[in-house]
Coordinates of C-alpha atoms in Angstrom, one line a residue:
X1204 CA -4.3 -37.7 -9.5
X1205 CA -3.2 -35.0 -11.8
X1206 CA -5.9 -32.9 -10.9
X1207 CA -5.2 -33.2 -7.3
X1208 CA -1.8 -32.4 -8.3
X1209 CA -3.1 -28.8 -9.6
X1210 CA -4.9 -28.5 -6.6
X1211 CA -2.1 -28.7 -4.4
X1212 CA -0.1 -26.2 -6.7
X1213 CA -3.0 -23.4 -6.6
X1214 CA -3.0 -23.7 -3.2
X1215 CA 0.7 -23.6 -2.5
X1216 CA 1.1 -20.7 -5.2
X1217 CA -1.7 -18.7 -3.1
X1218 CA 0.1 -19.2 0.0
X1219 CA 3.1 -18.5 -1.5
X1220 CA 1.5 -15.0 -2.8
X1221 CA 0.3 -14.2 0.7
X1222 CA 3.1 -14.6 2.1
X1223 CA 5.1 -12.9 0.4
X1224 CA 3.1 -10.1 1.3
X1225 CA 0.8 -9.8 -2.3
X1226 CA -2.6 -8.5 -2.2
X1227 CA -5.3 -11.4 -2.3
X1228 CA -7.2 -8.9 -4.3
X1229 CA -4.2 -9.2 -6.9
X1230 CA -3.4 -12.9 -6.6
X1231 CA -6.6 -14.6 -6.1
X1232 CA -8.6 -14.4 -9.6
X1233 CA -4.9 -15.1 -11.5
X1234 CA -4.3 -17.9 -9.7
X1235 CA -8.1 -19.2 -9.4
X1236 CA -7.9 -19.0 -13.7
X1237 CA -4.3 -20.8 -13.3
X1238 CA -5.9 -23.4 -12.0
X1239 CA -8.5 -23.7 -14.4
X1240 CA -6.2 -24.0 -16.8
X1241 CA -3.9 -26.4 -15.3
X1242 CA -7.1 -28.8 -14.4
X1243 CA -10.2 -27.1 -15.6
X1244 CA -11.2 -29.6 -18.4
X1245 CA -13.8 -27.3 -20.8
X1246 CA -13.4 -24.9 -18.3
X1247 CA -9.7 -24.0 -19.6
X1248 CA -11.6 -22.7 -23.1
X1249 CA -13.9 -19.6 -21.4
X1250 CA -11.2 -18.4 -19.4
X1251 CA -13.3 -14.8 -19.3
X1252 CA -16.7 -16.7 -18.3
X1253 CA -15.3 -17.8 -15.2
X1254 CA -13.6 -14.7 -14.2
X1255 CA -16.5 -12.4 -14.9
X1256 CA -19.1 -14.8 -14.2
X1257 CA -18.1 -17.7 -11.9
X1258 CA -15.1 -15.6 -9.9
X1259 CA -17.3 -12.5 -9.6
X1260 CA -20.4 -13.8 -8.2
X1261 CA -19.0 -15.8 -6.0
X1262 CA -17.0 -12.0 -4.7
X1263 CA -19.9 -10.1 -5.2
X1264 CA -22.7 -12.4 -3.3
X1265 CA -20.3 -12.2 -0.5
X1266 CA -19.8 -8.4 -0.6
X1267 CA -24.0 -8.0 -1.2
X1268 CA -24.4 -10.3 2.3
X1269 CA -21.9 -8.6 4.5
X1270 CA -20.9 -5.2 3.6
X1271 CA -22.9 -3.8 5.9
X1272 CA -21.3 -5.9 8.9
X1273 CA -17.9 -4.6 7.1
X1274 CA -19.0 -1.1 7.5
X1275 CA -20.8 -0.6 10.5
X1276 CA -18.0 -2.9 12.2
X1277 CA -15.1 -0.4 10.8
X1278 CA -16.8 2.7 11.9
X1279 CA -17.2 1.6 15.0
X1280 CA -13.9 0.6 15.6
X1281 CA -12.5 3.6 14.6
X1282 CA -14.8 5.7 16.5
X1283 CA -13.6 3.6 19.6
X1284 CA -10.3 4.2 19.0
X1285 CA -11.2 8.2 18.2
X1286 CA -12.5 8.7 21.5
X1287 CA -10.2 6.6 23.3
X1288 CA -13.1 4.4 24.5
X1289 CA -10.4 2.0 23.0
X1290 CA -7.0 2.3 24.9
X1291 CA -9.4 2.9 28.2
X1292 CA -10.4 -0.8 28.2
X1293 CA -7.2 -2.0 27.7
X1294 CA -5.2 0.5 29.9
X1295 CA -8.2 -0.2 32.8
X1296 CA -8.2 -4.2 32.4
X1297 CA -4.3 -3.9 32.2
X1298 CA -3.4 -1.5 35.3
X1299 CA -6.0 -3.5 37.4
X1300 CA -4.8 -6.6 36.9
X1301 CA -0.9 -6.1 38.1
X1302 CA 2.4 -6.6 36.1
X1303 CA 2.3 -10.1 37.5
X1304 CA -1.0 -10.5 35.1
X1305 CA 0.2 -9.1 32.5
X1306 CA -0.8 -12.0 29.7
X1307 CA -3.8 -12.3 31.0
X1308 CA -4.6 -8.5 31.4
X1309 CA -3.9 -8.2 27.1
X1310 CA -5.5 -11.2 26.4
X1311 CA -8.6 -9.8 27.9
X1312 CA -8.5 -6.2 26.8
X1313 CA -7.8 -7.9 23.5
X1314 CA -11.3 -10.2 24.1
X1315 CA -13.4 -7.5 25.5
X1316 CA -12.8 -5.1 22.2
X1317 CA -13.2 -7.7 19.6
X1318 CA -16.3 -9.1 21.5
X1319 CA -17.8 -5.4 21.1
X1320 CA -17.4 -5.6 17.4
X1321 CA -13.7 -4.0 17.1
X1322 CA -11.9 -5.5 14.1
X1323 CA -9.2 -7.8 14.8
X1324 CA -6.8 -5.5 12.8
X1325 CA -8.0 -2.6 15.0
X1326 CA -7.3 -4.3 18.2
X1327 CA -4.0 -5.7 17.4
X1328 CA -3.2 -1.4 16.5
X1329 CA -4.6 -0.7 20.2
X1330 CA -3.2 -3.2 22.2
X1331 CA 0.4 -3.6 20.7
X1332 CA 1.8 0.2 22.4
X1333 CA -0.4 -0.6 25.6
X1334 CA 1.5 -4.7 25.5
X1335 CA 4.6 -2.7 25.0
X1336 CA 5.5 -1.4 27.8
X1337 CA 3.9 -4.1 30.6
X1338 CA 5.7 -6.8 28.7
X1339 CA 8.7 -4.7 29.2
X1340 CA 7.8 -4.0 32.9
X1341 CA 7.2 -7.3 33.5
X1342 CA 10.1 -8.4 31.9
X1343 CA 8.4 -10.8 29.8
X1344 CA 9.6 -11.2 25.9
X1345 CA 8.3 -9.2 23.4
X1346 CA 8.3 -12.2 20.7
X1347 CA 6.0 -13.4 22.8
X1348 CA 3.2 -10.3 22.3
X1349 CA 2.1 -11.4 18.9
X1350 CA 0.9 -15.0 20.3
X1351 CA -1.2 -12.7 23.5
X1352 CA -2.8 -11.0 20.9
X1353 CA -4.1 -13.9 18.8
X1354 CA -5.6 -14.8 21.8
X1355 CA -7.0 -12.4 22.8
X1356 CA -8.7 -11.6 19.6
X1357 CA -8.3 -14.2 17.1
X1358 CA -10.2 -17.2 19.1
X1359 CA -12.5 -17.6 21.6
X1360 CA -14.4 -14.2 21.0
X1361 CA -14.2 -14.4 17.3
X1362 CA -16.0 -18.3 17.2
X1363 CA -16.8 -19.2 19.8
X1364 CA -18.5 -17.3 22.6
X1365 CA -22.4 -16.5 22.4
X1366 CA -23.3 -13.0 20.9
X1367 CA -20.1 -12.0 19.3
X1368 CA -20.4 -9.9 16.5
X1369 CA -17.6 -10.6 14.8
X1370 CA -18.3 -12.0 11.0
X1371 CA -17.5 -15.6 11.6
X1372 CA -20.2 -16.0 14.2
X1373 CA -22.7 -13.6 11.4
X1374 CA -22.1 -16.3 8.3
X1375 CA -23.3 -19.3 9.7
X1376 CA -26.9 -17.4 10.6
X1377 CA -28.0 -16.8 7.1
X1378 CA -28.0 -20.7 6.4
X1379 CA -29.2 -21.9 9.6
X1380 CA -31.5 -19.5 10.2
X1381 CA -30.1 -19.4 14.0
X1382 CA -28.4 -15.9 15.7
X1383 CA -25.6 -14.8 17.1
X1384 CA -26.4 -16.8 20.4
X1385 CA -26.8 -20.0 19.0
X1386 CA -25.8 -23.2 21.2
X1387 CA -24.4 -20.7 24.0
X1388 CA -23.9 -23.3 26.4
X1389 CA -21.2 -25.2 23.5
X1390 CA -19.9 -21.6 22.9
X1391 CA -19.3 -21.3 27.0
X1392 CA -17.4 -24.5 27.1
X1393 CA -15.0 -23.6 24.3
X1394 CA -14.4 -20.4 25.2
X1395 CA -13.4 -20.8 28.3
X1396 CA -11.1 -24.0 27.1
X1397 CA -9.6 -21.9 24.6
X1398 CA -8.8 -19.1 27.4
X1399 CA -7.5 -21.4 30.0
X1400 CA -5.4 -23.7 27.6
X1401 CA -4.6 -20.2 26.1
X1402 CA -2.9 -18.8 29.1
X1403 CA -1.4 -22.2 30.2
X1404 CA 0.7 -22.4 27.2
X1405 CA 2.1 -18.2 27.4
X1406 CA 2.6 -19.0 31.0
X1407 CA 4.7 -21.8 30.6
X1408 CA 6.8 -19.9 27.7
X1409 CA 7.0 -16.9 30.1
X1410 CA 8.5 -18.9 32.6
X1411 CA 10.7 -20.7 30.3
X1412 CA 12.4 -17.7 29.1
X1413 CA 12.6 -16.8 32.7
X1414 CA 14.7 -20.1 33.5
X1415 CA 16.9 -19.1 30.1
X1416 CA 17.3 -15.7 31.6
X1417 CA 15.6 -14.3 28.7
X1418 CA 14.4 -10.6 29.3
X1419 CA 12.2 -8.3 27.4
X1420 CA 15.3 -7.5 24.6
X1421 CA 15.4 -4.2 23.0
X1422 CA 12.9 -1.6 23.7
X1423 CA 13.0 1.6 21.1
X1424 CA 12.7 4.8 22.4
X1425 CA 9.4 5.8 20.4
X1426 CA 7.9 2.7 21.3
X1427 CA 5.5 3.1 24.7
X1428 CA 2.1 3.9 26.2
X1429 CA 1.5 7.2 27.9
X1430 CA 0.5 7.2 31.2
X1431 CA 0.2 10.2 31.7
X1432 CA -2.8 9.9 28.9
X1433 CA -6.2 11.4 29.7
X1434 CA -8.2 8.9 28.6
X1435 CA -12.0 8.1 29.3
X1436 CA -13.7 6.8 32.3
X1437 CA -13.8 3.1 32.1
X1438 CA -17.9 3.0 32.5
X1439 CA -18.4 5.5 29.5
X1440 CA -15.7 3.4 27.4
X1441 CA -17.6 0.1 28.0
X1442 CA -20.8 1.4 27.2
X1443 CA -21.1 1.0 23.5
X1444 CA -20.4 -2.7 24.0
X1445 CA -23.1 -3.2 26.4
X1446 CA -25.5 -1.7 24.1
X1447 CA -24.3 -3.8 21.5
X1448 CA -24.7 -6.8 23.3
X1449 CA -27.9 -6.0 24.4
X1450 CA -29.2 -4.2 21.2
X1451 CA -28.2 -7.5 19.4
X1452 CA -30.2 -9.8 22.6
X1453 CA -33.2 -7.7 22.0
X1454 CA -33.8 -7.9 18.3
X1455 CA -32.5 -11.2 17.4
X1456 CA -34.3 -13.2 20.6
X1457 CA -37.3 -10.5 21.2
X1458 CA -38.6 -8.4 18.1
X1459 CA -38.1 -10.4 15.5
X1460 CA -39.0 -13.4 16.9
X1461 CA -42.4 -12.3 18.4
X1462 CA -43.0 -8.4 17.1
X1463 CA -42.6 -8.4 13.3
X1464 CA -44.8 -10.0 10.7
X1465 CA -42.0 -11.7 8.1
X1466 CA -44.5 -13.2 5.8
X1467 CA -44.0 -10.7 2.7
X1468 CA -40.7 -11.8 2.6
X1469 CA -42.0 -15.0 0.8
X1470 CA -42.2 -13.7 -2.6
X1471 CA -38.8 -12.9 -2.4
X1472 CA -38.0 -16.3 -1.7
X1473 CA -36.4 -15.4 1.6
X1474 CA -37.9 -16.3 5.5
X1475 CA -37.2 -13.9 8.4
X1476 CA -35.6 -16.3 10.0
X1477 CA -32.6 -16.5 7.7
X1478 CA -31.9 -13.0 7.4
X1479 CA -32.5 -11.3 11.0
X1480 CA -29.7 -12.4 12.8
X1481 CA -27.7 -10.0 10.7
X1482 CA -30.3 -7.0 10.2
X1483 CA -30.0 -7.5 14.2
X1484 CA -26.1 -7.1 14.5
X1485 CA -26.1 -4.3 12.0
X1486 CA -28.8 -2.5 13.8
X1487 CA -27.0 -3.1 17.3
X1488 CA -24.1 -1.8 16.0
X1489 CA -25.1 1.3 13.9
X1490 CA -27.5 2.1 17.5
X1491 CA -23.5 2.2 19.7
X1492 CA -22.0 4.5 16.7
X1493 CA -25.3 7.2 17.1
X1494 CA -24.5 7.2 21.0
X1495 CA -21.1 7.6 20.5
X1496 CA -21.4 10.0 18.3
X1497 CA -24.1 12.0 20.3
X1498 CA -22.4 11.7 23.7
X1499 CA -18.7 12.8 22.4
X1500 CA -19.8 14.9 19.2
X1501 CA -17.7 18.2 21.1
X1502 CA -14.7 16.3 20.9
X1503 CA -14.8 15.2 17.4
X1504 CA -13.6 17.8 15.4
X1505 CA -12.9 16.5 12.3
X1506 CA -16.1 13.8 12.2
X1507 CA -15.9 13.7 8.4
X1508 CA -12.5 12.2 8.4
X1509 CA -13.0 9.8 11.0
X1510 CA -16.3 8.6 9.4
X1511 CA -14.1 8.4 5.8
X1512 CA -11.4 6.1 7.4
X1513 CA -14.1 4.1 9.4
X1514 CA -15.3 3.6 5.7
X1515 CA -12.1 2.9 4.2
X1516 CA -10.7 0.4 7.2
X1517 CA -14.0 -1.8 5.7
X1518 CA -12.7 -2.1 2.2
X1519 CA -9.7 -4.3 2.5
X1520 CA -10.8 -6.5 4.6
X1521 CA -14.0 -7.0 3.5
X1522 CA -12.4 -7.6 -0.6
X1523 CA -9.6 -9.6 1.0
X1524 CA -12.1 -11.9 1.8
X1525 CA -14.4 -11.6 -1.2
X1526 CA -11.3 -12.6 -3.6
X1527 CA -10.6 -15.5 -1.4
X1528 CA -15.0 -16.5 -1.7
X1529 CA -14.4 -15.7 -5.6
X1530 CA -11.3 -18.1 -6.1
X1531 CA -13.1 -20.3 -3.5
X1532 CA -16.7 -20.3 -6.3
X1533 CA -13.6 -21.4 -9.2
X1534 CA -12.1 -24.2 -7.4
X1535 CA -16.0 -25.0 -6.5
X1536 CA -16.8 -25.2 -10.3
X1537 CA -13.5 -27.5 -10.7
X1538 CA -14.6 -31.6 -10.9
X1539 CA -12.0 -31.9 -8.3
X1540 CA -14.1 -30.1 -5.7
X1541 CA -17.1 -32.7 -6.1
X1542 CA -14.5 -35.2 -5.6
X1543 CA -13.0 -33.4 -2.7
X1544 CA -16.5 -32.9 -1.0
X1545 CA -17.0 -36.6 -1.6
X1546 CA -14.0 -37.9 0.3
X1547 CA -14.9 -35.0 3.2
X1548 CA -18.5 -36.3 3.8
X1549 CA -17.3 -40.0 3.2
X1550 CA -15.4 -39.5 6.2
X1551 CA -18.3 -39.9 8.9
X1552 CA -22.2 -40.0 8.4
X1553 CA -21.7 -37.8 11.4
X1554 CA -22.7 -34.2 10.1
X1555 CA -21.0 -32.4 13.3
X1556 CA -17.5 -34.2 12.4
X1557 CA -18.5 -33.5 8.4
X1558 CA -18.6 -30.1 9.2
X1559 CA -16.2 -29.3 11.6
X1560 CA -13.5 -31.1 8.6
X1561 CA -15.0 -29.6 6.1
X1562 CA -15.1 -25.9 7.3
X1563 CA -11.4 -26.3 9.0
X1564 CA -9.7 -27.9 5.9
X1565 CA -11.7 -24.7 3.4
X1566 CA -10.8 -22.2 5.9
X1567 CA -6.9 -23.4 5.9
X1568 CA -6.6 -23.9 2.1
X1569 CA -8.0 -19.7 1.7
X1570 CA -6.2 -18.8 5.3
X1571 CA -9.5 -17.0 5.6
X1572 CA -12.2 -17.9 8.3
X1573 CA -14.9 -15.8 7.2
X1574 CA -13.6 -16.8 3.0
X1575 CA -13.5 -20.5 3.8
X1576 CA -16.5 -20.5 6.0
X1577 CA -18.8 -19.1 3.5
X1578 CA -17.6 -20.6 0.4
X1579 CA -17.5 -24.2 2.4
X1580 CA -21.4 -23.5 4.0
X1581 CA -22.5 -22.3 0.2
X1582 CA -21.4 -25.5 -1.0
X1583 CA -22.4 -28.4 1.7
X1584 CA -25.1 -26.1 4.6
X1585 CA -27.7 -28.0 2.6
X1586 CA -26.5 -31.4 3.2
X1587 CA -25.1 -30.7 6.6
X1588 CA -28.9 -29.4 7.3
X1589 CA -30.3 -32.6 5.9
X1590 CA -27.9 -35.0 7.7
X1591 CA -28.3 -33.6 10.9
X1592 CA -32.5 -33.3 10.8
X1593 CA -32.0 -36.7 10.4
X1594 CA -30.3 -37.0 14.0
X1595 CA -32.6 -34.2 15.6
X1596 CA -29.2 -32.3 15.8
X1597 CA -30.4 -28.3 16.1
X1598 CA -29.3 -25.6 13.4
X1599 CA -28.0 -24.0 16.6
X1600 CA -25.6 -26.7 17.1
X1601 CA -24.6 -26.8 13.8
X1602 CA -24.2 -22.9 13.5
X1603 CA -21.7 -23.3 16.4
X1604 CA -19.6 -26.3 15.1
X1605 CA -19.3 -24.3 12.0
X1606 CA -18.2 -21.1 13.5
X1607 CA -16.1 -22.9 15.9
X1608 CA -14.2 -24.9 12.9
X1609 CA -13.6 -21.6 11.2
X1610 CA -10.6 -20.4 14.0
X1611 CA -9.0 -23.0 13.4
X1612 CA -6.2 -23.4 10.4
X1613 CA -7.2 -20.1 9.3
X1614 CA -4.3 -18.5 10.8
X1615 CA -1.3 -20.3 9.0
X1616 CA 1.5 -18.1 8.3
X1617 CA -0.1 -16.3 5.1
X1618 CA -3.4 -15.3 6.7
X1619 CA -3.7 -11.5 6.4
X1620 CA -4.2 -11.0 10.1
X1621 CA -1.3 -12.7 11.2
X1622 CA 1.1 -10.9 8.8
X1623 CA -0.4 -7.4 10.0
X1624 CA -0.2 -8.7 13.3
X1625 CA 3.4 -9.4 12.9
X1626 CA 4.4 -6.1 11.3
X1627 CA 2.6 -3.9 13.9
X1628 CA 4.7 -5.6 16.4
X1629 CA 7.8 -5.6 14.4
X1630 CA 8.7 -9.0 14.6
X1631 CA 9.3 -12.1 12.0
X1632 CA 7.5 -16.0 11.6
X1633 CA 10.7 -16.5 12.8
X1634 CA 10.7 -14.3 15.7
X1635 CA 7.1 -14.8 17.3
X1636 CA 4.6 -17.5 14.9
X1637 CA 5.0 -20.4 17.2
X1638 CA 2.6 -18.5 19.8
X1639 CA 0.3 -17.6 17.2
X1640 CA 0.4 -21.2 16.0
X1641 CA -0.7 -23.1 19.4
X1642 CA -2.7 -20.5 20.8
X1643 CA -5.0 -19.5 17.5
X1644 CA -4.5 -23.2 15.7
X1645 CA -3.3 -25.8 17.8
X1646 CA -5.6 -25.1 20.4
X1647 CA -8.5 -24.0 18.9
X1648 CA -8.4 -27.2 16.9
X1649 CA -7.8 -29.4 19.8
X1650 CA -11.1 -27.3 21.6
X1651 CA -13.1 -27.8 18.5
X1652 CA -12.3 -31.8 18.0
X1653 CA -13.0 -32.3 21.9
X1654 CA -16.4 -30.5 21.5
X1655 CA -17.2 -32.4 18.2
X1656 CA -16.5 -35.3 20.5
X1657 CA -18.6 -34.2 23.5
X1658 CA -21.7 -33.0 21.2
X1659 CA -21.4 -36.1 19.0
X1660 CA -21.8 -38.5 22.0
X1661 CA -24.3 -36.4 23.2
X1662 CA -27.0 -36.7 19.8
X1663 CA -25.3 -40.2 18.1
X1664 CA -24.9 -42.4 20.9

């Protein structure tokens, strides 16, 4: 009991931290050796061990696995927004879609960048000016932009729909030895649930605050989009997604499937399998940044800079999430966290419900998706692998429920995302959370438990 008493004080102190606005950098190995010494046992006596040793493998195995996502994701992004590739998706998707659309027109701009490997940070910087102004036109509340966003860009195209590149779909390949478009036809289903229920909910507050004779509110005068912006043609701006999407289709389903020879990867201990759904991302995305680059390299003057904020967008993110795997490998060390696994897999014999707990209860302890996915799969993929070979479930499946369960509690109030989100819009929890709550937790949860049900019937019954 005691134990579980630290527990719930680490965590609280975490959230606390976040959201108060402190780094996770900062807070995360202070209050991972807290914890140790509030329930560590022996532990409590080599404070230093597990810092250097426990705390920093667990942050530096996840920066050796993904920094390359990290970077080639960040440079894109940046190069999108560069070249305006960026606002022309939005501004196109918005303007053709009418005032009288305008939720839907930011929720998809929102979904077509992040599916093309803009970070979610990035797209909430793009859309928020372009949201701006239509919200305002429209008439619609501006509390009720940051709950569009989320979305638009922290749901259905970060989990759930087939070939996204976004690191919460990447994780889950290395241990199932699956890709990107694993169990599309699950990653359909949810996506589209998570849209439709999505917009539902935004429509019905929109025409709530209508009733309430609730307008737009205050609208600063440096706040707005420029229409009068030359941005460029909407084919040229989509292109670089395309390619990724098809780059990623080619080399993750064709060549190294059928063209290339992995066997001298076995004396490192490694199968091609488990590592070429992310060498196929990477090389998908690093083929868009060489087009862009060749097809607009008269209008980048100053490429250098560009390519040295691309580089140092990927930082923060990508250590935000490794302190969170780190403080994630020290509670994993804890006795606690055996017993914690225990009463999670005790739950069902069912690995698809296992998982889908397990992942979703991690992910909302770290407020990290990508953290609390790969500290959760380190720990259990081997049993959830085991369990479902039992059932003739597929890796594919599981790779899905896992990457699904991530978008759930991730976004409580001190997840990163949702704080930056908040601050780029100017607004408060107070002010504008609830959205972000039901349309990136509520009902991403309620998606996820429906297709845990569905899926479950389907291979235990």
């Amino acid at each position: 009991m005691f134990s579980i008493i630290g527990l719930i004080l680490s965590l609280s102190l975490i959230i606390y931290l976040a959201y108060k606005g402190y780094s996770t950098i900062i807070t995360a190995p202070i209050v991972a050796l807290l914890t140790v010494l509030i329930i560590g046992g022996d532990s409590s006596r080599h404070l230093m061990f597990t810092y250097t040793e426990t705390y920093m493998n667990g942050f530096s195995s996840f920066v050796k696995n993904y920094f390359p996502i990290f970077l080639t994701g960040a440079i894109f992004a940046r190069l999108m927004e560069e070249v305006g590739y960026a606002k022309s998706i939005a501004y196109f998707i918005t303007k053709k879609l009418g005032n009288d659309k305008t939720i839907l027109a930011v929720v998809l701009a929102g979904a077509l960048l992040t599916y093309g490997g803009v970070s979610l940070f990035t797209v909430a910087f793009v859309l928020y000016p372009i949201a701006n102004v239509l919200f305002k036109e429209s008439n619609i509340p501006k509390r009720l932009i940051p709950g569009t966003i989320a979305l638009g860009a922290f749901t259905f195209t970060m989990t759930a729909l087939p070939g996204t590149p976004e690191i919460q779909n990447v994780i889950p390949m290395r241990y199932f030895k699956t890709d990107t478009f694993s169990a599309p036809l699950i990653g359909i289903t949810a996506s589209l649930l998570m849209l439709i229920l999505g917009i539902t909910w935004l429509t019905y507050r929109v025409k709530q605050a209508n009733l309430n004779n609730e307008g737009y509110g205050t609208l600063n005068s440096d706040e707005g989009f420029d229409n009068n912006l030359n941005i460029p043609n909407i084919f040229i701006s989509v292109m670089p997604i395309i390619i990724i999407f098809i780059s990623n289709l080619f080399f993750s389903k064709i060549f190294y499937k059928h063209l290339v020879d992995g066997s001298y990867l076995n004396k490192y201990n490694l199968t091609l399998d488990s590592i070429s759904g992310t060498w196929s991302v990477i090389i998908s995305i690093f083929i868009s940044i060489l087009i862009i680059l060749l097809v607009n390299m008269n209008k980048l003057k100053n490429l250098n800079k560009v390519l040295n904020e691309g580089i140092s967008n990927s930082f923060l993110p990508l250590l935000s999430s490794s302190a969170i795997v780190g403080y994630g490998s020290v509670i994993k060390s804890l006795p606690i966290f055996i017993t914690l696994q225990s009463l999670i897999l005790n739950i069902s014999s069912n690995p698809i419900i296992s998982e889908a707990l397990s992942v979703n209860i991690i992910c909302g302890i770290t407020a990290s998706a990508s953290g609390g996915l790969t500290i959760t799969l380190d720990a259990l993929a081997p049993t959830f692998i085991t369990m479902s070979q039992s059932l003739n479930i597929s890796p594919e499946v599981m790779h899905r429920i896992a990457s699904l369960a991530s978008g759930g509690l991730d976004t409580l109030p001190h997840n990163g995302a949702v704080i930056t989100t908040l601050a780029i819009c100017g607004l408060t929890h107070k002010d504008a959370y609830k959205d972000i709550f039901v349309t990136s937790v509520l009902i991403p949860i309620f998606v996820t438990a429906l297709i845990v049900i569905i899926t479950s019937f389907i291979y235990i019954t």
